[in-house]
Coordinates of C-alpha atoms and ligand atoms in Angstrom, one line a residue:
X11 CA 0.0 0.3 0.3
X12 CA 1.3 3.4 -1.0
X13 CA 2.1 5.9 1.5
X14 CA -1.2 7.9 1.2
X15 CA -3.2 4.7 0.0
X16 CA -5.6 4.3 3.0
X17 CA -8.8 1.6 3.7
X18 CA -10.8 4.9 5.0
X19 CA -10.4 8.7 4.5
X20 CA -12.9 10.5 6.7
X21 CA -13.9 14.2 5.3
X22 CA -14.6 16.9 8.6
X23 CA -13.1 16.4 11.9
X24 CA -16.2 17.1 13.7
X25 CA -18.0 14.6 16.6
X26 CA -18.6 12.8 13.9
X27 CA -15.6 12.4 11.2
X28 CA -13.0 12.1 14.5
X29 CA -15.1 9.8 16.7
X30 CA -15.5 7.6 13.7
X31 CA -12.0 7.9 12.2
X32 CA -10.6 6.7 16.2
X33 CA -13.1 4.3 15.7
X34 CA -12.0 2.9 12.6
X35 CA -8.6 2.7 13.4
X36 CA -9.5 0.6 16.7
X37 CA -11.1 -1.6 14.6
X38 CA -7.8 -1.9 11.9
X39 CA -8.4 0.1 9.2
X40 CA -5.3 2.6 8.2
X41 CA -7.6 5.9 8.5
X42 CA -6.8 9.5 7.3
X43 CA -8.5 12.7 8.1
X44 CA -9.6 15.4 6.3
X45 CA -10.3 19.2 7.8
X46 CA -10.0 22.5 6.2
X47 CA -10.2 24.3 9.5
X48 CA -6.6 24.4 11.6
X49 CA -8.7 23.3 14.5
X50 CA -10.1 20.0 14.8
X51 CA -12.9 19.1 16.2
X52 CA -15.6 20.8 14.3
X53 CA -18.0 23.1 14.8
X54 CA -18.8 21.4 18.1
X55 CA -15.6 21.8 19.6
X56 CA -14.8 25.2 17.5
X57 CA -17.6 27.4 17.4
X58 CA -20.3 25.3 19.0
X59 CA -21.0 23.1 22.1
X60 CA -17.7 24.1 24.0
X61 CA -17.9 27.4 23.6
X62 CA -21.2 28.3 24.2
X63 CA -21.1 26.4 27.2
X64 CA -18.1 28.0 28.7
X65 CA -19.5 31.1 28.5
X66 CA -23.4 29.8 29.8
X67 CA -21.1 28.5 32.3
X68 CA -18.9 32.0 33.2
X69 CA -22.5 34.5 32.9
X70 CA -23.9 32.2 35.3
X71 CA -21.7 32.6 37.9
X72 CA -21.4 36.2 37.3
X73 CA -25.4 36.6 37.6
X74 CA -25.0 34.4 40.6
X75 CA -22.7 36.4 42.6
X76 CA -24.5 39.4 41.3
X77 CA -27.9 38.6 42.1
X78 CA -28.0 35.5 44.4
X79 CA -25.3 35.3 46.6
X80 CA -26.9 37.8 49.0
X81 CA -29.9 35.2 49.7
X82 CA -26.5 32.7 51.2
X83 CA -25.5 35.6 53.1
X84 CA -22.3 36.1 51.0
X85 CA -21.5 39.9 50.2
X86 CA -19.4 40.2 47.0
X87 CA -18.7 43.3 45.0
X88 CA -19.0 41.9 41.5
X89 CA -17.6 43.5 38.2
X90 CA -17.3 41.6 34.8
X91 CA -13.7 41.5 32.6
X92 CA -15.6 40.5 29.5
X93 CA -12.1 40.0 27.6
X94 CA -11.0 37.5 31.0
X95 CA -13.9 35.7 30.3
X96 CA -13.6 35.0 26.5
X97 CA -9.6 34.0 27.3
X98 CA -11.0 31.4 29.0
X99 CA -13.6 29.9 26.7
X100 CA -10.9 30.2 24.6
X101 CA -8.1 28.0 26.5
X102 CA -11.1 26.0 26.7
X103 CA -11.6 25.5 23.0
X104 CA -7.7 25.0 22.3
X105 CA -7.5 22.4 25.2
X106 CA -10.1 20.7 23.4
X107 CA -9.4 20.9 20.0
X108 CA -5.6 19.8 20.4
X109 CA -6.9 17.3 22.9
X110 CA -8.6 15.7 19.3
X111 CA -5.1 16.3 17.6
X112 CA -3.5 14.3 20.4
X113 CA -6.4 11.4 19.8
X114 CA -5.2 11.2 16.5
X115 CA -1.4 10.7 17.1
X116 CA -2.8 8.0 19.3
X117 CA -4.8 6.3 17.4
X118 CA -2.8 6.3 14.4
X119 CA -5.3 8.5 12.5
X120 CA -3.6 10.3 10.0
X121 CA -4.5 13.7 9.7
X122 CA -4.8 16.4 6.3
X123 CA -4.7 19.8 6.9
X124 CA -6.9 21.1 3.5
X125 CA -10.6 20.8 1.9
X126 CA -11.6 17.6 0.5
X127 CA -13.2 17.2 -2.7
X128 CA -14.2 13.4 -3.9
X129 CA -12.2 13.1 -6.9
X130 CA -14.1 9.2 -7.6
X131 CA -15.1 6.3 -5.4
X132 CA -11.6 5.8 -4.6
X133 CA -9.9 8.8 -4.7
X134 CA -10.2 12.5 -2.3
X135 CA -8.2 15.1 -2.8
X136 CA -6.9 17.4 -0.1
X137 CA -6.5 20.8 -1.5
X138 CA -4.7 23.7 0.6
X139 CA -3.4 26.6 -1.4
X140 CA -2.2 25.6 -4.3
X141 CA -1.0 22.6 -3.2
X142 CA -3.0 19.3 -4.0
X143 CA -2.5 15.7 -2.5
X144 CA -4.5 12.8 -3.9
X145 CA -5.3 9.8 -1.3
X146 CA -6.6 6.8 -2.5
X147 CA -8.7 4.9 -0.6
X148 CA -11.7 2.1 -0.2
X149 CA -14.2 4.0 1.7
X150 CA -15.0 7.1 1.9
X151 CA -17.1 9.2 4.8
X152 CA -18.3 12.3 4.3
X153 CA -18.7 14.2 8.2
X154 CA -18.9 18.0 6.5
X155 CA -21.1 19.0 9.4
X156 CA -23.2 22.0 8.7
X157 CA -23.3 25.9 8.6
X158 CA -25.4 28.4 9.5
X159 CA -29.0 29.5 7.2
X160 CA -29.5 32.3 6.2
X161 CA -32.6 35.0 6.3
X162 CA -33.2 37.2 2.7
X163 CA -32.7 40.3 3.6
X164 CA -30.1 39.9 6.2
X165 CA -26.6 40.4 4.8
X166 CA -23.9 39.4 7.5
X167 CA -22.0 42.8 7.7
X168 CA -18.7 40.8 9.6
X169 CA -19.8 42.7 12.4
X170 CA -23.4 43.8 13.9
X171 CA -25.3 41.8 12.0
X172 CA -23.8 37.9 12.5
X173 CA -24.0 34.1 13.6
X174 CA -23.5 32.3 16.6
X175 CA -19.6 32.7 16.0
X176 CA -19.8 36.6 15.6
X177 CA -21.6 36.0 19.3
X178 CA -19.5 33.9 20.9
X179 CA -16.7 36.8 20.5
X180 CA -18.1 40.2 20.7
X181 CA -15.8 42.7 21.7
X182 CA -18.1 44.3 24.6
X183 CA -21.3 43.4 25.9
X184 CA -24.3 45.1 23.3
X185 CA -26.9 47.5 24.7
X186 CA -29.4 45.7 22.9
X187 CA -29.4 42.4 21.2
X188 CA -32.5 41.5 18.8
X189 CA -31.9 37.2 18.1
X190 CA -33.8 35.3 15.4
X191 CA -35.5 32.5 16.2
X192 CA -36.3 31.5 19.4
X193 CA -34.7 27.9 19.0
X194 CA -31.7 26.3 20.8
X195 CA -28.8 28.9 19.7
X196 CA -31.0 31.9 20.7
X197 CA -31.8 30.7 23.9
X198 CA -28.5 30.1 24.9
X199 CA -26.7 32.8 23.6
X200 CA -29.5 35.2 24.7
X201 CA -29.1 34.1 28.3
X202 CA -25.1 34.5 28.6
X203 CA -25.8 38.4 26.9
X204 CA -28.5 38.8 29.1
X205 CA -26.6 37.7 32.0
X206 CA -23.9 39.8 31.1
X207 CA -26.2 43.0 31.0
X208 CA -27.6 43.3 27.5
X209 CA -31.4 43.9 26.4
X210 CA -32.5 41.3 24.8
X211 CA -35.4 41.1 22.3
X212 CA -36.0 37.6 20.3
X213 CA -38.2 37.7 17.8
X214 CA -39.4 34.2 16.6
X215 CA -41.6 33.5 13.3
X216 CA -43.7 30.6 15.0
X217 CA -46.3 31.5 17.7
X218 CA -44.1 29.6 20.7
X219 CA -40.5 29.3 21.6
X220 CA -38.7 26.0 21.2
X221 CA -40.7 24.1 18.4
X222 CA -40.6 21.1 17.9
X223 CA -39.9 20.2 21.9
X224 CA -42.8 19.6 24.1
X225 CA -45.4 22.4 24.2
X226 CA -46.1 21.8 27.8
X227 CA -41.7 22.0 29.2
X228 CA -41.8 25.4 26.2
X229 CA -44.8 27.1 27.6
X230 CA -43.1 27.1 31.0
X231 CA -39.1 28.0 29.6
X232 CA -41.2 31.1 27.9
X233 CA -42.5 31.8 31.8
X234 CA -39.4 31.3 33.1
X235 CA -36.7 33.8 30.7
X236 CA -39.3 36.4 30.8
X237 CA -39.0 36.4 34.3
X238 CA -35.0 36.3 33.7
X239 CA -35.3 39.6 31.3
X240 CA -35.7 38.0 27.6
X241 CA -38.1 39.9 25.6
X242 CA -39.8 37.5 23.1
X243 CA -42.2 38.5 20.1
X244 CA -43.7 35.5 18.7
X245 CA -45.2 35.5 15.0
X246 CA -42.8 37.7 13.5
X247 CA -41.8 37.5 10.6
X248 CA -38.0 39.0 10.0
X249 CA -38.1 40.9 6.3
X250 CA -34.5 42.6 6.4
X251 CA -31.7 44.1 8.7
X252 CA -29.5 46.2 8.1
X253 CA -26.4 48.5 9.3
X254 CA -26.4 52.4 9.6
X255 CA -24.2 54.4 11.4
X256 CA -22.6 51.6 14.0
X257 CA -26.5 50.8 14.4
X258 CA -28.7 48.3 13.2
X259 CA -32.5 48.0 11.9
X260 CA -34.2 44.6 12.3
X261 CA -37.3 45.2 9.4
X262 CA -40.3 42.8 10.1
X263 CA -44.0 42.5 9.8
X264 CA -44.8 42.8 12.9
X265 CA -44.7 46.5 13.7
X266 CA -42.6 49.4 13.2
X267 CA -38.2 48.4 12.5
X268 CA -36.3 47.8 15.9
X269 CA -33.2 49.8 16.4
X270 CA -30.7 47.5 18.2
X271 CA -26.8 47.5 18.9
X272 CA -26.2 44.2 17.0
X273 CA -28.5 41.3 15.0
X274 CA -27.9 37.5 15.6
X275 CA -29.0 35.4 13.1
X276 CA -30.3 32.1 14.5
X277 CA -32.7 30.5 12.4
X278 CA -30.9 26.9 12.2
X279 CA -28.6 25.2 10.1
X280 CA -28.0 23.7 6.6
X281 CA -26.0 20.9 5.4
X282 CA -22.3 21.5 4.4
X283 CA -21.8 19.8 1.1
X284 CA -19.8 23.3 -0.8
X285 CA -16.9 21.6 -3.4
X286 CA -17.4 17.8 -2.1
X287 CA -17.2 16.6 -5.6
X288 CA -20.7 14.5 -5.0
X289 CA -21.7 15.3 -8.6
X290 CA -18.7 13.2 -9.7
X291 CA -19.9 10.2 -8.1
X292 CA -23.3 10.8 -8.9
X293 CA -24.8 11.6 -5.4
X294 CA -27.9 14.4 -5.2
X295 CA -29.2 16.0 -2.4
X296 CA -32.6 15.7 -1.4
X297 CA -35.3 18.9 -1.2
X298 CA -33.2 20.2 2.1
X299 CA -30.0 19.7 0.7
X300 CA -29.0 16.9 3.0
X301 CA -27.2 14.0 1.7
X302 CA -29.6 11.3 1.5
X303 CA -28.5 7.4 3.0
X304 CA -29.7 4.0 3.8
X305 CA -29.8 2.4 6.7
X306 CA -25.9 1.7 6.7
X307 CA -25.3 5.4 6.1
X308 CA -24.5 4.2 2.4
X309 CA -25.1 6.9 -0.2
X310 CA -25.9 5.8 -3.9
X311 CA -22.6 5.6 -4.8
X312 CA -20.5 2.5 -3.9
X313 CA -17.9 2.8 -0.7
X314 CA -19.2 6.3 -0.1
X315 CA -21.4 6.7 3.5
X316 CA -22.4 10.4 5.3
X317 CA -23.4 10.6 8.8
X318 CA -23.9 13.7 11.3
X319 CA -25.3 17.1 10.7
X320 CA -24.7 16.9 6.4
X321 CA -27.1 13.9 6.9
X322 CA -30.9 13.8 8.0
X323 CA -31.8 14.3 12.0
X324 CA -31.5 16.0 14.5
X325 CA -28.0 18.7 14.4
X326 CA -26.2 17.4 17.7
X327 CA -23.0 16.1 18.1
X328 CA -24.0 12.7 19.8
X329 CA -26.0 12.2 17.4
X330 CA -23.0 12.8 15.3
X331 CA -20.3 10.7 17.3
X332 CA -23.4 7.3 17.5
X333 CA -23.9 7.4 13.9
X334 CA -20.0 7.8 13.3
X335 CA -19.3 4.5 15.6
X336 CA -22.3 2.6 13.9
X337 CA -21.2 3.5 10.5
X338 CA -17.3 2.5 10.4
X339 CA -18.8 -0.7 12.8
X340 CA -21.2 -1.6 10.5
X341 CA -18.4 -1.5 7.7
X342 CA -15.9 -3.4 9.4
X343 CA -18.2 -5.7 11.3
X344 CA -21.6 -6.0 9.8
X345 CA -23.7 -4.3 12.4
X346 CA -23.3 -1.3 14.7
X347 CA -25.8 0.1 16.7
X348 CA -28.0 3.3 16.8
X349 CA -31.4 4.1 18.6
X350 CA -33.2 7.3 17.4
X351 CA -35.5 6.6 20.2
X352 CA -33.0 7.8 22.7
X353 CA -31.0 10.2 21.5
X354 CA -31.4 12.9 24.1
X355 CA -31.8 17.0 23.8
X356 CA -30.9 19.8 25.8
X357 CA -30.8 23.1 25.9
X358 CA -27.5 24.3 28.8
X359 CA -29.8 27.6 30.1
X360 CA -31.1 27.8 33.6
X361 CA -32.8 26.1 34.1
X362 CA -31.7 23.3 31.6
X363 CA -34.7 21.9 29.5
X364 CA -34.6 18.4 28.3
X365 CA -35.8 15.6 26.6
X366 CA -35.6 12.2 25.1
X367 CA -37.8 10.0 22.9
X368 CA -41.6 11.4 21.9
X369 CA -43.6 14.6 22.9
X370 CA -46.8 14.5 24.2
X371 CA -48.0 16.0 20.4
X372 CA -46.2 13.2 18.9
X373 CA -48.4 10.8 20.7
X374 CA -51.3 12.2 20.4
X375 CA -50.6 12.5 16.7
X376 CA -49.6 9.1 16.4
X377 CA -52.9 8.2 18.0
X378 CA -50.3 6.3 20.7
X379 CA -52.5 6.0 24.2
X380 CA -50.2 7.0 26.6
X381 CA -49.8 8.3 30.6
X382 CA -48.3 11.1 32.1
X383 CA -46.4 11.3 35.4
X384 CA -45.3 15.0 36.3
X385 CA -43.5 15.9 39.6
X386 CA -42.4 19.6 40.2
X387 CA -39.0 20.5 41.6
X388 CA -40.1 22.9 44.0
X389 CA -41.3 19.4 46.3
X390 CA -37.7 18.2 46.0
X391 CA -35.4 18.9 49.1
X392 CA -32.0 19.2 47.4
X393 CA -33.4 21.5 44.8
X394 CA -34.9 23.5 47.5
X395 CA -31.8 23.8 49.5
X396 CA -30.1 24.3 46.3
X397 CA -32.5 27.2 45.8
X398 CA -33.0 25.9 42.0
X399 CA -37.0 24.9 42.4
X400 CA -38.5 25.8 39.0
X401 CA -39.3 23.2 36.6
X402 CA -40.7 19.7 36.7
X403 CA -40.0 16.2 35.2
X404 CA -42.4 14.4 33.0
X405 CA -42.6 11.0 32.1
X406 CA -44.7 9.7 29.4
X407 CA -45.7 5.7 29.5
X408 CA -47.3 3.1 27.1
X409 CA -51.1 3.2 28.7
X410 CA -51.4 -0.7 28.7
X411 CA -47.9 -1.6 28.2
X412 CA -45.8 1.1 31.0
X413 CA -43.0 1.4 28.2
X414 CA -41.7 4.4 28.6
X415 CA -41.8 6.6 25.5
X416 CA -40.7 9.9 26.4
X417 CA -39.5 12.5 29.1
X418 CA -39.0 16.0 29.4
X419 CA -37.9 18.2 31.6
X420 CA -37.3 21.5 32.6
X421 CA -34.9 22.6 35.7
X422 CA -31.9 22.3 38.0
X423 CA -29.5 19.7 35.7
X424 CA -31.8 18.6 33.5
X425 CA -29.3 17.8 31.0
X426 CA -27.7 15.4 33.5
X427 CA -31.2 13.7 34.8
X428 CA -32.4 12.7 31.5
X429 CA -29.2 10.4 30.9
X430 CA -31.5 7.7 33.5
X431 CA -34.2 8.1 31.0
X432 CA -32.8 7.4 28.2
X433 CA -31.2 4.4 29.3
X434 CA -34.6 3.6 30.5
X435 CA -35.9 3.7 26.4
X436 CA -32.4 1.7 25.5
X437 CA -33.0 -1.1 27.5
X438 CA -37.1 -0.2 26.8
X439 CA -38.0 -0.1 30.8
X440 CA -41.3 0.6 32.0
X441 CA -42.2 3.6 33.9
X442 CA -42.9 1.0 37.2
X443 CA -39.0 -0.1 36.8
X444 CA -37.6 3.4 37.6
X445 CA -40.7 4.1 40.1
X446 CA -39.0 0.9 42.0
X447 CA -35.1 1.5 41.4
X448 CA -33.7 3.5 44.6
X449 CA -32.6 6.7 44.1
X450 CA -30.6 8.5 46.7
X451 CA -31.5 10.7 48.9
X452 CA -31.2 14.3 48.8
X453 CA -30.8 14.2 45.2
X454 CA -32.5 16.0 41.7
X455 CA -32.9 12.7 40.6
X456 CA -35.8 11.9 43.4
X457 CA -37.9 14.3 41.0
X458 CA -37.6 11.5 38.5
X459 CA -38.3 8.6 40.3
X460 CA -41.2 10.8 41.8
X461 CA -42.4 11.5 38.4
X462 CA -42.5 8.0 37.2
X463 CA -43.8 6.9 40.7
X464 CA -46.8 9.5 39.9
X465 CA -48.4 7.8 36.5
X466 CA -50.3 6.0 39.0
X467 CA -50.3 8.5 41.4
X468 CA -48.7 7.6 44.0
X469 CA -45.5 10.3 44.1
X470 CA -45.1 10.7 47.5
X471 CA -44.6 14.1 48.1
X472 CA -47.1 16.3 46.7
Ligands
FAD21 P1 -19.4 19.6 12.2 O1 -19.0 19.9 14.0 O2 -19.8 20.5 11.7 O3 -17.9 19.5 11.7 C1 -17.5 18.8 10.7 C2 -16.2 19.8 9.4 O4 -16.3 19.1 8.7 C3 -16.1 21.4 10.1 O5 -15.0 21.0 11.2 C4 -15.6 21.6 8.4 O6 -14.4 22.5 8.4 C5 -14.9 20.2 8.3 N1 -15.1 20.8 6.8 C6 -16.6 20.6 6.2 N2 -16.5 20.6 4.5 C7 -15.0 20.2 4.4 C8 -14.3 19.4 3.6 N3 -14.8 19.8 1.8 N4 -13.1 19.3 3.4 C9 -12.4 19.3 4.8 N5 -13.3 19.5 6.2 C10 -14.4 19.9 5.7 N6 -24.8 20.0 19.6 C11 -24.7 19.5 21.0 O7 -25.1 18.3 20.6 N7 -25.0 19.9 21.8 C12 -24.8 20.7 22.4 O8 -24.4 21.8 23.2 C13 -24.6 22.1 20.8 N8 -24.7 23.1 21.2 C14 -24.4 24.0 19.5 C15 -23.5 25.4 19.9 C16 -23.7 26.2 18.8 C17 -23.7 27.6 18.6 C18 -23.7 25.6 17.3 C19 -23.4 25.9 16.4 C20 -23.9 24.8 17.6 C21 -24.1 23.6 18.3 N9 -24.6 22.0 18.5 C22 -24.9 21.4 19.7 C23 -24.7 21.3 16.9 C24 -23.1 20.7 17.1 O9 -22.0 21.5 17.2 C25 -22.9 19.9 15.9 O10 -24.1 18.6 15.9 C26 -22.4 19.0 15.1 O11 -20.7 19.9 15.3 C27 -22.2 18.1 14.2 O12 -20.8 17.7 14.2 P2 -20.5 17.0 12.4 O13 -19.3 16.1 12.6 O14 -21.9 16.4 11.9 O15 -20.1 18.3 11.8
NAD22 P1 -33.2 25.7 15.9 O1 -33.8 24.9 14.4 O2 -33.0 25.6 16.7 O3 -34.6 27.4 15.9 C1 -34.3 28.0 15.3 C2 -35.5 28.8 15.3 O4 -36.0 30.1 13.9 C3 -36.8 28.1 15.2 O5 -37.5 28.7 16.2 C4 -37.4 28.7 14.3 O6 -38.9 28.7 14.2 C5 -37.5 30.1 14.0 N1 -37.0 30.7 12.6 C6 -37.2 30.1 11.2 N2 -37.1 31.3 10.2 C7 -37.6 32.4 10.9 C8 -37.9 33.7 10.6 N3 -37.6 33.9 9.2 N4 -37.6 34.8 11.3 C9 -37.9 34.5 12.9 N5 -37.5 33.1 13.3 C10 -37.4 32.4 12.2 O7 -31.8 26.5 15.2 P2 -31.0 26.8 16.0 O8 -31.1 27.6 17.0 O9 -29.9 28.0 14.8 O10 -29.7 25.9 16.0 C11 -29.2 25.0 14.8 C12 -28.8 23.9 15.1 O11 -28.0 23.7 16.2 C13 -30.0 23.4 15.6 O12 -30.9 22.2 15.2 C14 -29.4 22.9 17.5 O13 -29.7 21.7 17.5 C15 -28.3 22.6 17.4 N6 -27.7 23.1 18.7 C16 -27.9 22.3 19.4 C17 -28.1 22.7 21.0 C18 -28.0 21.6 21.7 O14 -28.1 20.7 21.7 N7 -27.3 22.8 23.1 C19 -27.4 24.3 20.9 C20 -27.6 25.1 19.7 C21 -27.5 24.5 18.5

């Protein structure tokens, strides 16, 4: 085999691509991974999950110190050093992206820096400036992820009107930030800048926030976020945004244009298939610009596979990782596991919002008879000791079999609590299984147990 001949070439080193590359190497394949950005780790590590969570953590600490320490009998004089907060975020990102490079070396994955383009079913060219390197391979895995969706009439000016990447690095706290889209990014980054002192207005096209999530949870979330100071304008269609003399003007069909300092466009993401050479192997996209794949993640071209944000399904890092592992295990061993019913979805606001499985709306639409068990954090000793009592856990189980079909949480540490229910769904557990499992006291996990008990109306503490 020549130096540049591989069993598998992965295009894209995000959570889908880099995890797949490492797993393939563990399974004995000779693997290369091509990435066009200088840092490995993809959207998630560079400009997504990790920097946003670093800023959510820092801004939450700032907010707590300013607004909540006093109730604990702690007096502190608090001020904001935004530059230092941003430097900490960059350090967290740098540590993790360097960590992926280390994992590649440790696992014998060869990293090629440059833009990957498919030439034919057995070769990929890596282009960097004028340099070109052709890699020969048996299989190709496309893991090129996604990029921000643009809105007609709203042109990014590289500063005041931009996307989440810009909003992760504002040089100062905007006086008034307008966010277009009340989805996950809108709420997470809206929370960050609101906690740091910005007035935040969120414009949403639908008549509710977080479309797609359980309506009960989304409605509770709206009440909490409004109390925290986020302003929602629902049922509003943005028609344009422009910058004039360092101010932005956002035009919409709901009334007068809104003047503000910065605009964050967060109306979803679209698959990244730019200059990928798909036409050379006859792969065409679906109407949403995604690469169609079969159950083994194989595209319409032989030996070419695709996973993560570039294919259908929720755009989540852990979904991309699971698909990456399942895909290469199927290539090498013929089998690999992924269960789309047990993929959790978390919004890292305070309180957190987490869900797994079906929503009530989905079950009703599908005509599935179900039971509901709900329990509030207000009635939990640990939540009261923490001073974090907003929200509830809701578990949905099949009316006859009691099998858990979904769970929806708004409350402290919801993102960690949902893991128990995701595992329960994976094991086809019943609500009774959770209700009869001992949960330590005092912990927030007791709310999950009590919600499961409440499916039969036998919660103890309410
Ligand atoms: P990506 O992470 O997008 O990686 C694709 C990689 O391919 C990129 O590095 C890109 O540079 C590279 N690439 C593209 N084309 C080429 C080419 N032709 N040649 C070479 N390289 C190429 N998800 C969560 O689960 N939890 C979160 O908390 C979360 N927070 C987020 C916050 C923000 C602000 C954003 C924007 C997203 C967030 N996401 C979160 C979504 C998550 O980042 C994505 O679902 C995930 O990164 C998808 O992984 P992927 O491997 O499919 O693609
Ligand atoms: P999203 O799909 O979560 O929300 C987009 C919102 O914009 C929706 O509420 C939609 O109705 C609204 N919208 C669409 N067009 C509009 C218009 N013209 N005017 C006003 N509102 C409009 O998308 P996002 O928040 O941009 O996030 C992108 C992706 O990244 C999501 O798929 C999400 O899964 C992923 N992400 C995940 C996390 C996490 O897991 N914590 C965090 C951030 C991003």
